[in-house]
Short mmCIF file of C-alpha atoms in Angstrom, two decimals:
data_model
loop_
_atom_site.label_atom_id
_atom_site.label_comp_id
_atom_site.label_asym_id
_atom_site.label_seq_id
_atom_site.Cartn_x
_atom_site.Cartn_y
_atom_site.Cartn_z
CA UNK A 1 18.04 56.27 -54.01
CA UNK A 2 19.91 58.89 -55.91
CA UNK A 3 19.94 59.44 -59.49
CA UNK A 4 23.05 59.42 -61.58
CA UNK A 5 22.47 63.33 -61.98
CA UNK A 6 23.07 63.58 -58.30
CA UNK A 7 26.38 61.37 -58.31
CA UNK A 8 27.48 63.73 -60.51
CA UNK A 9 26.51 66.48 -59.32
CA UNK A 10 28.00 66.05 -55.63
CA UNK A 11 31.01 64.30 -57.34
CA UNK A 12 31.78 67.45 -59.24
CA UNK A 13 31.06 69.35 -56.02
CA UNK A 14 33.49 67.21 -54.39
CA UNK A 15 36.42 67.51 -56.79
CA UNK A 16 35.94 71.81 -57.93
CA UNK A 17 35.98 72.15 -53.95
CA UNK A 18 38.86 70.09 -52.68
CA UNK A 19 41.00 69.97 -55.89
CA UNK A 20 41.15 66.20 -55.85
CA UNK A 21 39.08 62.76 -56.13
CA UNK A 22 37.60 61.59 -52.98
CA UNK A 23 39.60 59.05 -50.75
CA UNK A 24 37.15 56.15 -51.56
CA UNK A 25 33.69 55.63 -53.01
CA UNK A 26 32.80 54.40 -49.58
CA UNK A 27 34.03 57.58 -48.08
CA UNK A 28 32.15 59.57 -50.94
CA UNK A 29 28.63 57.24 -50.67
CA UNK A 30 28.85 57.77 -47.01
CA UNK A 31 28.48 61.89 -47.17
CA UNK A 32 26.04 61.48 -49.84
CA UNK A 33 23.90 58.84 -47.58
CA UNK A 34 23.72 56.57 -50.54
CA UNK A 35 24.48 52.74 -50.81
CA UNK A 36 28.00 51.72 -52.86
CA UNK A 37 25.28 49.50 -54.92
CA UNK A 38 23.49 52.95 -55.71
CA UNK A 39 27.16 54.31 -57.11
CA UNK A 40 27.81 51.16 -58.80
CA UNK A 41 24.24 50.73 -60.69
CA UNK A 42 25.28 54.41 -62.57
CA UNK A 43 29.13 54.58 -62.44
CA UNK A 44 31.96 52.04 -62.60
CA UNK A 45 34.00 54.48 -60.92
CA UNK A 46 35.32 57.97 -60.36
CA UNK A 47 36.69 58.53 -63.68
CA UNK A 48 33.91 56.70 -65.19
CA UNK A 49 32.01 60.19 -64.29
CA UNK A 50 34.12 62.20 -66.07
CA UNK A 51 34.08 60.11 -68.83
CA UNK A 52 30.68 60.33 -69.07
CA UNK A 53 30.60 64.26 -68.66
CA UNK A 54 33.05 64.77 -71.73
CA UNK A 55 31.31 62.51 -73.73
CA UNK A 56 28.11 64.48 -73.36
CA UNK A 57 29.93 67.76 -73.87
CA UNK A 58 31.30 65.94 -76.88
CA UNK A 59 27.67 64.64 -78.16
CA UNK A 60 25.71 67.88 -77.64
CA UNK A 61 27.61 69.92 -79.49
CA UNK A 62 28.22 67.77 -82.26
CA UNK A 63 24.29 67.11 -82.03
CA UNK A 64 23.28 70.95 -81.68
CA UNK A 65 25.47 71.96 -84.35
CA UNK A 66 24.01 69.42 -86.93
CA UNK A 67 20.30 70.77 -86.32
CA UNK A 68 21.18 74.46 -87.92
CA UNK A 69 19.41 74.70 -91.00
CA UNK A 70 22.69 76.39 -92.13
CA UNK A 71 24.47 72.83 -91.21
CA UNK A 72 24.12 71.51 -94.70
CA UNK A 73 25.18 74.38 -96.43
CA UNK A 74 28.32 74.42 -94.99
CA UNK A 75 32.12 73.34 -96.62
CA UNK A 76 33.64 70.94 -95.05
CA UNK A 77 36.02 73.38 -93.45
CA UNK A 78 33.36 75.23 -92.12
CA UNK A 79 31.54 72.25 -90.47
CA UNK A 80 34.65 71.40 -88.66
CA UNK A 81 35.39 75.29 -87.72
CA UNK A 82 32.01 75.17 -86.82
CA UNK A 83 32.35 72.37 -84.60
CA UNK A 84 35.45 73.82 -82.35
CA UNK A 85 33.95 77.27 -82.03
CA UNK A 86 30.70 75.89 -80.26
CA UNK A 87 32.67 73.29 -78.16
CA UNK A 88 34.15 75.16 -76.53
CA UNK A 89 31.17 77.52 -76.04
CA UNK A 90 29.62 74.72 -74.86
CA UNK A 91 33.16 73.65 -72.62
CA UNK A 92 32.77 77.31 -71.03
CA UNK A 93 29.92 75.63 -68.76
CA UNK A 94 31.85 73.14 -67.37
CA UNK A 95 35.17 75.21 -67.77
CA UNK A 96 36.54 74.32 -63.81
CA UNK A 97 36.04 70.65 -64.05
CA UNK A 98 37.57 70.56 -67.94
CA UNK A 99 40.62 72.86 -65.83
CA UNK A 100 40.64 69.99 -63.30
CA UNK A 101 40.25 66.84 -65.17
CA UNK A 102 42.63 67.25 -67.85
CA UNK A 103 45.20 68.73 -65.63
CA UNK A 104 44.93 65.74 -62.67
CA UNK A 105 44.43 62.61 -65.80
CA UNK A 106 47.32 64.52 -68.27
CA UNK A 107 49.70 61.99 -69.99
CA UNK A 108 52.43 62.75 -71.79
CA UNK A 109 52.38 61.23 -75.38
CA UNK A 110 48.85 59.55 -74.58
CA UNK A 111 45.46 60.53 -75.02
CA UNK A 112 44.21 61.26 -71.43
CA UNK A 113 41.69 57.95 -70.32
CA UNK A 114 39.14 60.94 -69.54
CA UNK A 115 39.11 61.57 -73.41
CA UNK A 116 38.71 57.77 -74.28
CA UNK A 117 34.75 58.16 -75.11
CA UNK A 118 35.44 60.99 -76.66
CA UNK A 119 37.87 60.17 -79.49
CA UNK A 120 35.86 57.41 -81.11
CA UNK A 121 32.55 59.63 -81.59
CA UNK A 122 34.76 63.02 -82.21
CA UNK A 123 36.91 60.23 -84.91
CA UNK A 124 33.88 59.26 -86.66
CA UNK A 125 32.20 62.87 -87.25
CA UNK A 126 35.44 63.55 -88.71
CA UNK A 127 35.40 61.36 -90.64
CA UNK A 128 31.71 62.05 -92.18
CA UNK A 129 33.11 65.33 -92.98
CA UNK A 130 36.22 64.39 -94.49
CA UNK A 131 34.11 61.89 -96.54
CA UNK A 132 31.80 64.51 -97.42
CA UNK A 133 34.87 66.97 -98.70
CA UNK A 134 36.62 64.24 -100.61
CA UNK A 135 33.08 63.59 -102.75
CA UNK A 136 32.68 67.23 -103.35
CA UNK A 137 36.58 67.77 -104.36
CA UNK A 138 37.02 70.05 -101.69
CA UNK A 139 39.58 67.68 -100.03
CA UNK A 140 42.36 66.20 -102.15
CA UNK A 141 42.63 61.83 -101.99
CA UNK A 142 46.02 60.66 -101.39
CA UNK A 143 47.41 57.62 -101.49
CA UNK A 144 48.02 56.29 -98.26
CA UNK A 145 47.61 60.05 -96.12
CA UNK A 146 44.01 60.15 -96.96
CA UNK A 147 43.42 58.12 -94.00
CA UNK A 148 45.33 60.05 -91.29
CA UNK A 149 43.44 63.08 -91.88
CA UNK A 150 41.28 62.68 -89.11
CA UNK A 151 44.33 61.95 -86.97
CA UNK A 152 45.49 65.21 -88.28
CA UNK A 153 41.61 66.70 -86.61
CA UNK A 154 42.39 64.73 -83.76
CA UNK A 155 45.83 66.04 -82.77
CA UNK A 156 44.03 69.83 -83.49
CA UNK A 157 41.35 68.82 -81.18
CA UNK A 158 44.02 67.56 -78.34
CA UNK A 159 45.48 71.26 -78.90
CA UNK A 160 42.76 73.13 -79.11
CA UNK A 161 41.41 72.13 -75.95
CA UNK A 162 44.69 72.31 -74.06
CA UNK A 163 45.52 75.93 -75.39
CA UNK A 164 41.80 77.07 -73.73
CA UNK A 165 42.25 75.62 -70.59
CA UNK A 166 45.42 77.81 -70.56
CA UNK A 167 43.76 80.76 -72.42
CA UNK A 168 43.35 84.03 -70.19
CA UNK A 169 42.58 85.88 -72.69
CA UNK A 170 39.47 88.39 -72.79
CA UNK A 171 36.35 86.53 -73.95
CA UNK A 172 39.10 83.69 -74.72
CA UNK A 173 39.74 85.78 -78.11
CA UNK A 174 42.91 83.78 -78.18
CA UNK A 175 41.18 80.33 -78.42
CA UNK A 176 39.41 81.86 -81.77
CA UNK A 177 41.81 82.67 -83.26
CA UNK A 178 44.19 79.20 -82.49
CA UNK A 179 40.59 77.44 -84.08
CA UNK A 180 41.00 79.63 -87.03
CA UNK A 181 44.33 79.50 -87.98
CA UNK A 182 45.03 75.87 -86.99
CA UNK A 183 41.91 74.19 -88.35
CA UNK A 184 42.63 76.86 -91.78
CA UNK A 185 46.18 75.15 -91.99
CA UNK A 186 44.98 71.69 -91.22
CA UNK A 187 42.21 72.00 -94.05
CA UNK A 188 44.60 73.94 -96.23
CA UNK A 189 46.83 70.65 -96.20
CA UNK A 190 43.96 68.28 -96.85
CA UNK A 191 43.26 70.23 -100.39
CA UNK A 192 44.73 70.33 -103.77
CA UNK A 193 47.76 72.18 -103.78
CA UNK A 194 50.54 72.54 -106.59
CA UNK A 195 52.42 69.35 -104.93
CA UNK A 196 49.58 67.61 -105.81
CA UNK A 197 49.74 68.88 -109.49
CA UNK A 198 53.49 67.65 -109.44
CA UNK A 199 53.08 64.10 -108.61
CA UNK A 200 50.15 63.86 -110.73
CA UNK A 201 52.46 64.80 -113.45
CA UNK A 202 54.91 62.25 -112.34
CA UNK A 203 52.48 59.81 -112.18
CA UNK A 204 51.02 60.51 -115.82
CA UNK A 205 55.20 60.53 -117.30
CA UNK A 206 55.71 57.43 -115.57
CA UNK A 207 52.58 56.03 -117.15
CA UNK A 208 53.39 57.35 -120.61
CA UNK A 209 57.52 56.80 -120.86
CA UNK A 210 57.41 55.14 -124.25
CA UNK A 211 55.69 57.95 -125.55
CA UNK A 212 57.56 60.65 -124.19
CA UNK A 213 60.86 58.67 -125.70
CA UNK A 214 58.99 58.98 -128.84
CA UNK A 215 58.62 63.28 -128.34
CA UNK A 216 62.59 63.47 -127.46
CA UNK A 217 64.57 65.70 -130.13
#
């Protein structure tokens, strides 16, 4: 009986060779000399393979990443920088299938169903970050936006991804550098700035109007 290693394995073989999904899974079980019930006891399906490979790209990194002794010491800008520069370190092993699936399961305002494991895990370590940032004052709270900043990560992580799959740049130099400036933006708008300063003005002459009647000359 094969493993779900070797599903994998001669699925990926399958797809990187012939630039598409097999036919069937009976056609696929068939060439591997496997049962459909063998398939079906690991995977649900074709794409439920892929799935699972993102997700594991997704999980190792974010798992490798928090074992550095320097993880703790890090801003929250850094842990998320941190986080995009080895993922797609870690993509670079994989980089023909992450070529193939995202281009054959692309959507155009939707989150490709390839990437459906991984937004919920990538969501919530986003979310410990931006947690940790907002505790430490690094990250500013706002009413009401506070709680699309990890949309804001997600939408960098969409691009991100889709600018190195595209990237033919030497040693994908390019990729840095979209990491650095758009996660640097994206962080830049989660912290204090002077607009901030403004509406907490607003908020404390709104709060105070009798008195500041009283100061008039």
């Amino acid at each position: 009986m094969a493993t779900a290693q070797q599903i994998r394995k001669a699925y990926l073989d399958y797809v990187l060779t012939n630039n598409e999904k097999p036919k069937s899974v009976y056609v696929f079980v068939k060439k591997l000399k496997i049962t459909e019930a063998d398939f079906y006891q690991f995977f649900s399906s074709f794409e439920s393979i892929e799935k699972t490979i993102w997700f594991e790209l997704t999980f190792e990194t974010i798992s490798k990443i928090k074992e550095q002794e320097v993880w703790l010491q890090y801003t929250a800008r850094e842990k998320m920088l941190s986080f995009f520069y080895s993922y797609l370190e870690n993509l670079k092993n994989e980089r023909s299938f992450v070529i193939y699936s995202l281009k054959n399961h692309r959507g155009k305002f939707s989150t490709p169903d390839v990437l459906a494991g991984v937004k919920p895990i990538f969501e919530n370590f986003a979310q410990e970050i931006i947690d940790e940032g907002l505790d430490s004052g690094e990250l500013a709270e706002r009413r009401f936006l506070t709680k699309r900043y990890k949309d804001a990560l997600w939408v960098q992580f969409a691009f991100i991804v889709n600018f190195w799959i595209n990237d033919d740049s030497e040693g994908f130099e390019k990729s840095d550098e979209a990491i650095e400036k758009g996660i640097n933006v994206t962080f830049d708008l989660f912290q204090h700035s002077p607009i901030d300063n403004l509406l907490e003005y607003g908020k404390f002459l709104s709060r105070n109007g009798k008195f500041a009647d009283k100061m008039r000359f």
